[in-house]
Amino acid sequence: MAASSAREAAYQTLWGRIVTMELKPGDPLNDRELAEEMGISRTPVREALIMLNIAHMVTIKPQSGTYVAPIDLKLMRLEQFTRFTLEKEMLFHVHKHCRAEHIAAYRANIEEYIAAASGPDSPLKTSHMMEIDNKFHRLAFEFCGMEENFDYMLASFKHIERLRLFGLMMGETASVPVQHGKIVDALESGNSEALEQALREHLQQYKALVQEARKIHPDYFMEG
């Protein structure tokens, strides 16, 4: 494996484990142990950790070690503002040219989420529900032929995704299909004001989630 490929693979692996909270804030990261787990040399792992440090996902403390960084609330707010702004623009485009098949695709996604939420627990259940949730938000971008913009946005976000997954782990699932339903109802009715309000309320749920999460794990968060 080329050095750059090994570094990218290590980065993506660690990024995924941090975002899914498999590696939690404060967990130590030993480059030797990680290299052994991934079957690569220590150099690409070290380089990946440096990249994650630049992305505020990892904290490197001289003479101490390397640790998973807390969720940066300042960066999280910036990410959520960007998400709201872009997604609102996409939904307004869909709103102007909304068709029955668009609504049907949204409704089918909501039903898929409800079925997943009510299904048996499994190690992959949370990540699967997150995937369905992201598919819902990606639909507006798809209908506008701009799905690559959503994929880039999602790949760029780090702290808000960690919080969203943490919320699912805490059992914050019942409100998601309800809020998604309000967005679709507003689309179907052609009410642009209701559409913006429904999206705003849904994406601002993270504020309440932060408050609840900080009560349980205050050490998981930091103000950037």
PDB file of C-alpha atoms in Angstrom:
ATOM      1  CA  MET A   1       0.000   0.000   0.000  1.00  0.00           C
ATOM      2  CA  ALA A   2       1.392   3.424  -0.969  1.00  0.00           C
ATOM      3  CA  ALA A   3       2.240   5.745   1.913  1.00  0.00           C
ATOM      4  CA  SER A   4      -0.443   8.271   0.934  1.00  0.00           C
ATOM      5  CA  SER A   5      -3.059   5.517   0.605  1.00  0.00           C
ATOM      6  CA  ALA A   6      -2.125   4.059   3.992  1.00  0.00           C
ATOM      7  CA  ARG A   7      -2.303   7.504   5.573  1.00  0.00           C
ATOM      8  CA  GLU A   8      -5.717   8.196   4.035  1.00  0.00           C
ATOM      9  CA  ALA A   9      -7.001   4.778   5.086  1.00  0.00           C
ATOM     10  CA  ALA A  10      -5.791   5.358   8.647  1.00  0.00           C
ATOM     11  CA  TYR A  11      -7.360   8.812   8.671  1.00  0.00           C
ATOM     12  CA  GLN A  12     -10.727   7.567   7.434  1.00  0.00           C
ATOM     13  CA  THR A  13     -10.711   4.639   9.864  1.00  0.00           C
ATOM     14  CA  LEU A  14      -9.926   6.802  12.871  1.00  0.00           C
ATOM     15  CA  TRP A  15     -12.295   9.553  11.734  1.00  0.00           C
ATOM     16  CA  GLY A  16     -15.100   6.997  11.493  1.00  0.00           C
ATOM     17  CA  ARG A  17     -14.356   5.509  14.901  1.00  0.00           C
ATOM     18  CA  ILE A  18     -14.317   8.972  16.497  1.00  0.00           C
ATOM     19  CA  VAL A  19     -17.494  10.198  14.794  1.00  0.00           C
ATOM     20  CA  THR A  20     -19.380   7.031  15.736  1.00  0.00           C
ATOM     21  CA  MET A  21     -18.185   7.429  19.332  1.00  0.00           C
ATOM     22  CA  GLU A  22     -16.428   4.062  19.246  1.00  0.00           C
ATOM     23  CA  LEU A  23     -13.485   6.189  20.312  1.00  0.00           C
ATOM     24  CA  LYS A  24     -14.838   8.627  22.881  1.00  0.00           C
ATOM     25  CA  PRO A  25     -13.513  12.041  23.942  1.00  0.00           C
ATOM     26  CA  GLY A  26     -10.522  11.551  26.215  1.00  0.00           C
ATOM     27  CA  ASP A  27      -9.675   8.057  24.966  1.00  0.00           C
ATOM     28  CA  PRO A  28      -5.906   7.605  24.494  1.00  0.00           C
ATOM     29  CA  LEU A  29      -4.595   6.875  20.995  1.00  0.00           C
ATOM     30  CA  ASN A  30      -1.436   4.784  20.799  1.00  0.00           C
ATOM     31  CA  ASP A  31       0.084   4.870  17.312  1.00  0.00           C
ATOM     32  CA  ARG A  32       1.814   1.506  17.753  1.00  0.00           C
ATOM     33  CA  GLU A  33      -1.355  -0.277  18.851  1.00  0.00           C
ATOM     34  CA  LEU A  34      -3.420   1.401  16.130  1.00  0.00           C
ATOM     35  CA  ALA A  35      -0.862   0.446  13.477  1.00  0.00           C
ATOM     36  CA  GLU A  36      -1.009  -3.172  14.605  1.00  0.00           C
ATOM     37  CA  GLU A  37      -4.807  -3.150  14.505  1.00  0.00           C
ATOM     38  CA  MET A  38      -4.828  -1.740  10.964  1.00  0.00           C
ATOM     39  CA  GLY A  39      -1.941  -3.852   9.721  1.00  0.00           C
ATOM     40  CA  ILE A  40       0.146  -0.891   8.580  1.00  0.00           C
ATOM     41  CA  SER A  41       3.313   0.836   9.747  1.00  0.00           C
ATOM     42  CA  ARG A  42       3.312   3.499  12.447  1.00  0.00           C
ATOM     43  CA  THR A  43       4.273   6.353  10.098  1.00  0.00           C
ATOM     44  CA  PRO A  44       0.933   6.668   8.247  1.00  0.00           C
ATOM     45  CA  VAL A  45      -0.902   6.350  11.561  1.00  0.00           C
ATOM     46  CA  ARG A  46       1.153   9.190  13.030  1.00  0.00           C
ATOM     47  CA  GLU A  47       0.474  11.285   9.935  1.00  0.00           C
ATOM     48  CA  ALA A  48      -3.244  10.526  10.196  1.00  0.00           C
ATOM     49  CA  LEU A  49      -3.237  11.594  13.849  1.00  0.00           C
ATOM     50  CA  ILE A  50      -1.576  14.886  12.876  1.00  0.00           C
ATOM     51  CA  MET A  51      -4.282  15.440  10.250  1.00  0.00           C
ATOM     52  CA  LEU A  52      -6.961  14.694  12.852  1.00  0.00           C
ATOM     53  CA  ASN A  53      -5.285  17.096  15.235  1.00  0.00           C
ATOM     54  CA  ILE A  54      -5.502  19.837  12.611  1.00  0.00           C
ATOM     55  CA  ALA A  55      -9.191  18.960  12.206  1.00  0.00           C
ATOM     56  CA  HIS A  56      -9.702  19.322  15.997  1.00  0.00           C
ATOM     57  CA  MET A  57     -10.655  15.668  16.321  1.00  0.00           C
ATOM     58  CA  VAL A  58      -7.513  14.676  18.214  1.00  0.00           C
ATOM     59  CA  THR A  59      -5.475  16.411  20.898  1.00  0.00           C
ATOM     60  CA  ILE A  60      -1.707  15.895  20.951  1.00  0.00           C
ATOM     61  CA  LYS A  61      -0.186  16.684  24.331  1.00  0.00           C
ATOM     62  CA  PRO A  62       3.634  16.794  24.395  1.00  0.00           C
ATOM     63  CA  GLN A  63       5.158  14.507  27.019  1.00  0.00           C
ATOM     64  CA  SER A  64       1.705  13.113  27.719  1.00  0.00           C
ATOM     65  CA  GLY A  65       0.180  11.428  24.684  1.00  0.00           C
ATOM     66  CA  THR A  66      -2.500  11.664  22.031  1.00  0.00           C
ATOM     67  CA  TYR A  67      -6.181  11.640  22.882  1.00  0.00           C
ATOM     68  CA  VAL A  68      -9.568  11.890  21.217  1.00  0.00           C
ATOM     69  CA  ALA A  69     -10.549  15.549  21.434  1.00  0.00           C
ATOM     70  CA  PRO A  70     -13.803  16.740  23.009  1.00  0.00           C
ATOM     71  CA  ILE A  71     -16.613  17.930  20.761  1.00  0.00           C
ATOM     72  CA  ASP A  72     -15.820  21.562  19.975  1.00  0.00           C
ATOM     73  CA  LEU A  73     -19.071  23.476  20.501  1.00  0.00           C
ATOM     74  CA  LYS A  74     -17.916  26.557  18.615  1.00  0.00           C
ATOM     75  CA  LEU A  75     -17.016  24.535  15.533  1.00  0.00           C
ATOM     76  CA  MET A  76     -20.207  22.535  15.912  1.00  0.00           C
ATOM     77  CA  ARG A  77     -22.289  25.719  15.767  1.00  0.00           C
ATOM     78  CA  LEU A  78     -20.427  26.845  12.649  1.00  0.00           C
ATOM     79  CA  GLU A  79     -21.047  23.487  10.996  1.00  0.00           C
ATOM     80  CA  GLN A  80     -24.741  23.554  11.853  1.00  0.00           C
ATOM     81  CA  PHE A  81     -25.148  27.097  10.529  1.00  0.00           C
ATOM     82  CA  THR A  82     -23.535  26.045   7.250  1.00  0.00           C
ATOM     83  CA  ARG A  83     -25.749  22.990   7.038  1.00  0.00           C
ATOM     84  CA  PHE A  84     -28.924  24.972   7.656  1.00  0.00           C
ATOM     85  CA  THR A  85     -28.007  27.621   5.072  1.00  0.00           C
ATOM     86  CA  LEU A  86     -27.183  25.128   2.323  1.00  0.00           C
ATOM     87  CA  GLU A  87     -30.051  22.771   2.992  1.00  0.00           C
ATOM     88  CA  LYS A  88     -32.572  25.607   3.147  1.00  0.00           C
ATOM     89  CA  GLU A  89     -31.410  26.760  -0.280  1.00  0.00           C
ATOM     90  CA  MET A  90     -31.809  23.259  -1.712  1.00  0.00           C
ATOM     91  CA  LEU A  91     -35.256  22.792  -0.168  1.00  0.00           C
ATOM     92  CA  PHE A  92     -36.434  26.122  -1.575  1.00  0.00           C
ATOM     93  CA  HIS A  93     -35.359  24.945  -5.036  1.00  0.00           C
ATOM     94  CA  VAL A  94     -37.312  21.719  -4.547  1.00  0.00           C
ATOM     95  CA  HIS A  95     -40.248  23.680  -3.169  1.00  0.00           C
ATOM     96  CA  LYS A  96     -40.522  25.650  -6.422  1.00  0.00           C
ATOM     97  CA  HIS A  97     -40.638  22.500  -8.556  1.00  0.00           C
ATOM     98  CA  CYS A  98     -41.976  19.927  -6.106  1.00  0.00           C
ATOM     99  CA  ARG A  99     -43.464  16.810  -7.705  1.00  0.00           C
ATOM    100  CA  ALA A 100     -45.371  13.838  -6.325  1.00  0.00           C
ATOM    101  CA  GLU A 101     -42.341  11.564  -6.673  1.00  0.00           C
ATOM    102  CA  HIS A 102     -40.320  13.907  -4.479  1.00  0.00           C
ATOM    103  CA  ILE A 103     -42.878  13.694  -1.689  1.00  0.00           C
ATOM    104  CA  ALA A 104     -43.114   9.925  -2.127  1.00  0.00           C
ATOM    105  CA  ALA A 105     -39.347   9.564  -1.749  1.00  0.00           C
ATOM    106  CA  TYR A 106     -39.400  11.616   1.452  1.00  0.00           C
ATOM    107  CA  ARG A 107     -42.322   9.651   2.894  1.00  0.00           C
ATOM    108  CA  ALA A 108     -40.629   6.346   2.082  1.00  0.00           C
ATOM    109  CA  ASN A 109     -37.489   7.499   3.875  1.00  0.00           C
ATOM    110  CA  ILE A 110     -39.473   8.424   6.984  1.00  0.00           C
ATOM    111  CA  GLU A 111     -41.100   4.992   7.007  1.00  0.00           C
ATOM    112  CA  GLU A 112     -37.679   3.381   6.610  1.00  0.00           C
ATOM    113  CA  TYR A 113     -36.409   5.339   9.625  1.00  0.00           C
ATOM    114  CA  ILE A 114     -39.406   4.350  11.771  1.00  0.00           C
ATOM    115  CA  ALA A 115     -38.922   0.686  10.842  1.00  0.00           C
ATOM    116  CA  ALA A 116     -35.211   0.844  11.701  1.00  0.00           C
ATOM    117  CA  ALA A 117     -35.890   2.576  15.022  1.00  0.00           C
ATOM    118  CA  SER A 118     -38.442  -0.066  16.045  1.00  0.00           C
ATOM    119  CA  GLY A 119     -36.241  -2.962  14.954  1.00  0.00           C
ATOM    120  CA  PRO A 120     -34.120  -5.133  17.253  1.00  0.00           C
ATOM    121  CA  ASP A 121     -30.999  -3.675  18.799  1.00  0.00           C
ATOM    122  CA  SER A 122     -27.712  -4.481  17.124  1.00  0.00           C
ATOM    123  CA  PRO A 123     -24.180  -3.044  17.062  1.00  0.00           C
ATOM    124  CA  LEU A 124     -24.951  -1.423  13.685  1.00  0.00           C
ATOM    125  CA  LYS A 125     -28.413  -0.068  14.500  1.00  0.00           C
ATOM    126  CA  THR A 126     -27.301   3.444  15.445  1.00  0.00           C
ATOM    127  CA  SER A 127     -25.088   3.945  12.422  1.00  0.00           C
ATOM    128  CA  HIS A 128     -27.835   2.540  10.174  1.00  0.00           C
ATOM    129  CA  MET A 129     -30.357   5.035  11.527  1.00  0.00           C
ATOM    130  CA  MET A 130     -27.839   7.827  11.024  1.00  0.00           C
ATOM    131  CA  GLU A 131     -27.414   6.703   7.443  1.00  0.00           C
ATOM    132  CA  ILE A 132     -31.183   6.835   6.829  1.00  0.00           C
ATOM    133  CA  ASP A 133     -31.334  10.275   8.458  1.00  0.00           C
ATOM    134  CA  ASN A 134     -28.587  11.552   6.171  1.00  0.00           C
ATOM    135  CA  LYS A 135     -30.376  10.068   3.157  1.00  0.00           C
ATOM    136  CA  PHE A 136     -33.407  12.192   4.039  1.00  0.00           C
ATOM    137  CA  HIS A 137     -31.381  15.391   4.062  1.00  0.00           C
ATOM    138  CA  ARG A 138     -29.512  14.378   0.909  1.00  0.00           C
ATOM    139  CA  LEU A 139     -32.727  14.053  -1.109  1.00  0.00           C
ATOM    140  CA  ALA A 140     -33.116  17.801  -1.684  1.00  0.00           C
ATOM    141  CA  PHE A 141     -29.568  17.947  -3.047  1.00  0.00           C
ATOM    142  CA  GLU A 142     -30.265  14.934  -5.275  1.00  0.00           C
ATOM    143  CA  PHE A 143     -33.432  16.514  -6.695  1.00  0.00           C
ATOM    144  CA  CYS A 144     -31.361  19.591  -7.576  1.00  0.00           C
ATOM    145  CA  GLY A 145     -28.578  17.499  -9.139  1.00  0.00           C
ATOM    146  CA  MET A 146     -26.163  18.640  -6.422  1.00  0.00           C
ATOM    147  CA  GLU A 147     -25.765  15.503  -4.307  1.00  0.00           C
ATOM    148  CA  GLU A 148     -21.983  15.823  -4.474  1.00  0.00           C
ATOM    149  CA  ASN A 149     -22.302  19.084  -2.548  1.00  0.00           C
ATOM    150  CA  PHE A 150     -24.090  17.256   0.248  1.00  0.00           C
ATOM    151  CA  ASP A 151     -21.473  14.504   0.304  1.00  0.00           C
ATOM    152  CA  TYR A 152     -18.685  17.078   0.514  1.00  0.00           C
ATOM    153  CA  MET A 153     -20.485  18.960   3.270  1.00  0.00           C
ATOM    154  CA  LEU A 154     -21.067  15.806   5.284  1.00  0.00           C
ATOM    155  CA  ALA A 155     -17.453  14.679   4.883  1.00  0.00           C
ATOM    156  CA  SER A 156     -16.278  18.102   6.044  1.00  0.00           C
ATOM    157  CA  PHE A 157     -18.395  18.168   9.187  1.00  0.00           C
ATOM    158  CA  LYS A 158     -16.980  16.484  12.254  1.00  0.00           C
ATOM    159  CA  HIS A 159     -18.328  17.802  15.513  1.00  0.00           C
ATOM    160  CA  ILE A 160     -22.029  18.010  14.632  1.00  0.00           C
ATOM    161  CA  GLU A 161     -21.948  14.445  13.308  1.00  0.00           C
ATOM    162  CA  ARG A 162     -20.425  13.225  16.550  1.00  0.00           C
ATOM    163  CA  LEU A 163     -23.208  14.918  18.485  1.00  0.00           C
ATOM    164  CA  ARG A 164     -25.955  13.547  16.218  1.00  0.00           C
ATOM    165  CA  LEU A 165     -24.674  10.009  16.642  1.00  0.00           C
ATOM    166  CA  PHE A 166     -24.296  10.519  20.365  1.00  0.00           C
ATOM    167  CA  GLY A 167     -27.939  11.643  20.452  1.00  0.00           C
ATOM    168  CA  LEU A 168     -29.066   8.436  18.760  1.00  0.00           C
ATOM    169  CA  MET A 169     -27.036   6.457  21.268  1.00  0.00           C
ATOM    170  CA  MET A 170     -28.877   8.320  24.043  1.00  0.00           C
ATOM    171  CA  GLY A 171     -32.210   7.297  22.513  1.00  0.00           C
ATOM    172  CA  GLU A 172     -33.128  10.564  20.795  1.00  0.00           C
ATOM    173  CA  THR A 173     -35.007   8.882  17.937  1.00  0.00           C
ATOM    174  CA  ALA A 174     -38.736   9.518  18.327  1.00  0.00           C
ATOM    175  CA  SER A 175     -38.602  13.189  17.368  1.00  0.00           C
ATOM    176  CA  VAL A 176     -36.708  12.658  14.091  1.00  0.00           C
ATOM    177  CA  PRO A 177     -39.541  11.226  11.929  1.00  0.00           C
ATOM    178  CA  VAL A 178     -41.970  13.772  13.394  1.00  0.00           C
ATOM    179  CA  GLN A 179     -39.719  16.677  12.458  1.00  0.00           C
ATOM    180  CA  HIS A 180     -38.942  15.195   9.060  1.00  0.00           C
ATOM    181  CA  GLY A 181     -42.685  14.855   8.528  1.00  0.00           C
ATOM    182  CA  LYS A 182     -43.210  18.561   9.204  1.00  0.00           C
ATOM    183  CA  ILE A 183     -40.591  19.419   6.575  1.00  0.00           C
ATOM    184  CA  VAL A 184     -42.317  17.191   4.019  1.00  0.00           C
ATOM    185  CA  ASP A 185     -45.776  18.551   4.918  1.00  0.00           C
ATOM    186  CA  ALA A 186     -44.509  22.084   4.300  1.00  0.00           C
ATOM    187  CA  LEU A 187     -43.012  21.028   0.968  1.00  0.00           C
ATOM    188  CA  GLU A 188     -46.239  19.351  -0.079  1.00  0.00           C
ATOM    189  CA  SER A 189     -48.385  22.346   0.915  1.00  0.00           C
ATOM    190  CA  GLY A 190     -46.084  24.787  -0.869  1.00  0.00           C
ATOM    191  CA  ASN A 191     -45.682  26.914   2.268  1.00  0.00           C
ATOM    192  CA  SER A 192     -42.145  28.330   2.134  1.00  0.00           C
ATOM    193  CA  GLU A 193     -42.373  30.005   5.549  1.00  0.00           C
ATOM    194  CA  ALA A 194     -43.488  26.781   7.203  1.00  0.00           C
ATOM    195  CA  LEU A 195     -40.731  24.944   5.339  1.00  0.00           C
ATOM    196  CA  GLU A 196     -37.995  27.216   6.678  1.00  0.00           C
ATOM    197  CA  GLN A 197     -39.448  27.065  10.185  1.00  0.00           C
ATOM    198  CA  ALA A 198     -39.674  23.260  10.147  1.00  0.00           C
ATOM    199  CA  LEU A 199     -36.084  22.925   8.969  1.00  0.00           C
ATOM    200  CA  ARG A 200     -34.870  25.470  11.505  1.00  0.00           C
ATOM    201  CA  GLU A 201     -36.624  23.719  14.390  1.00  0.00           C
ATOM    202  CA  HIS A 202     -35.264  20.351  13.294  1.00  0.00           C
ATOM    203  CA  LEU A 203     -31.661  21.419  12.874  1.00  0.00           C
ATOM    204  CA  GLN A 204     -31.691  23.447  16.076  1.00  0.00           C
ATOM    205  CA  GLN A 205     -32.606  20.395  18.115  1.00  0.00           C
ATOM    206  CA  TYR A 206     -28.891  19.990  18.718  1.00  0.00           C
ATOM    207  CA  LYS A 207     -29.055  22.790  21.310  1.00  0.00           C
ATOM    208  CA  ALA A 208     -31.302  20.771  23.598  1.00  0.00           C
ATOM    209  CA  LEU A 209     -29.256  17.667  22.858  1.00  0.00           C
ATOM    210  CA  VAL A 210     -26.055  19.423  23.929  1.00  0.00           C
ATOM    211  CA  GLN A 211     -27.643  20.410  27.233  1.00  0.00           C
ATOM    212  CA  GLU A 212     -28.756  16.854  27.942  1.00  0.00           C
ATOM    213  CA  ALA A 213     -25.482  15.310  26.828  1.00  0.00           C
ATOM    214  CA  ARG A 214     -23.402  17.697  28.928  1.00  0.00           C
ATOM    215  CA  LYS A 215     -25.316  16.649  32.035  1.00  0.00           C
ATOM    216  CA  ILE A 216     -24.220  13.062  31.458  1.00  0.00           C
ATOM    217  CA  HIS A 217     -20.737  13.622  30.021  1.00  0.00           C
ATOM    218  CA  PRO A 218     -19.528  17.197  30.623  1.00  0.00           C
ATOM    219  CA  ASP A 219     -15.989  16.114  29.733  1.00  0.00           C
ATOM    220  CA  TYR A 220     -17.098  15.265  26.188  1.00  0.00           C
ATOM    221  CA  PHE A 221     -17.459  18.935  25.254  1.00  0.00           C
ATOM    222  CA  MET A 222     -15.384  22.101  25.072  1.00  0.00           C
ATOM    223  CA  GLU A 223     -15.929  25.706  24.039  1.00  0.00           C
ATOM    224  CA  GLY A 224     -13.479  26.429  21.218  1.00  0.00           C
TER     225      GLY A 224
END
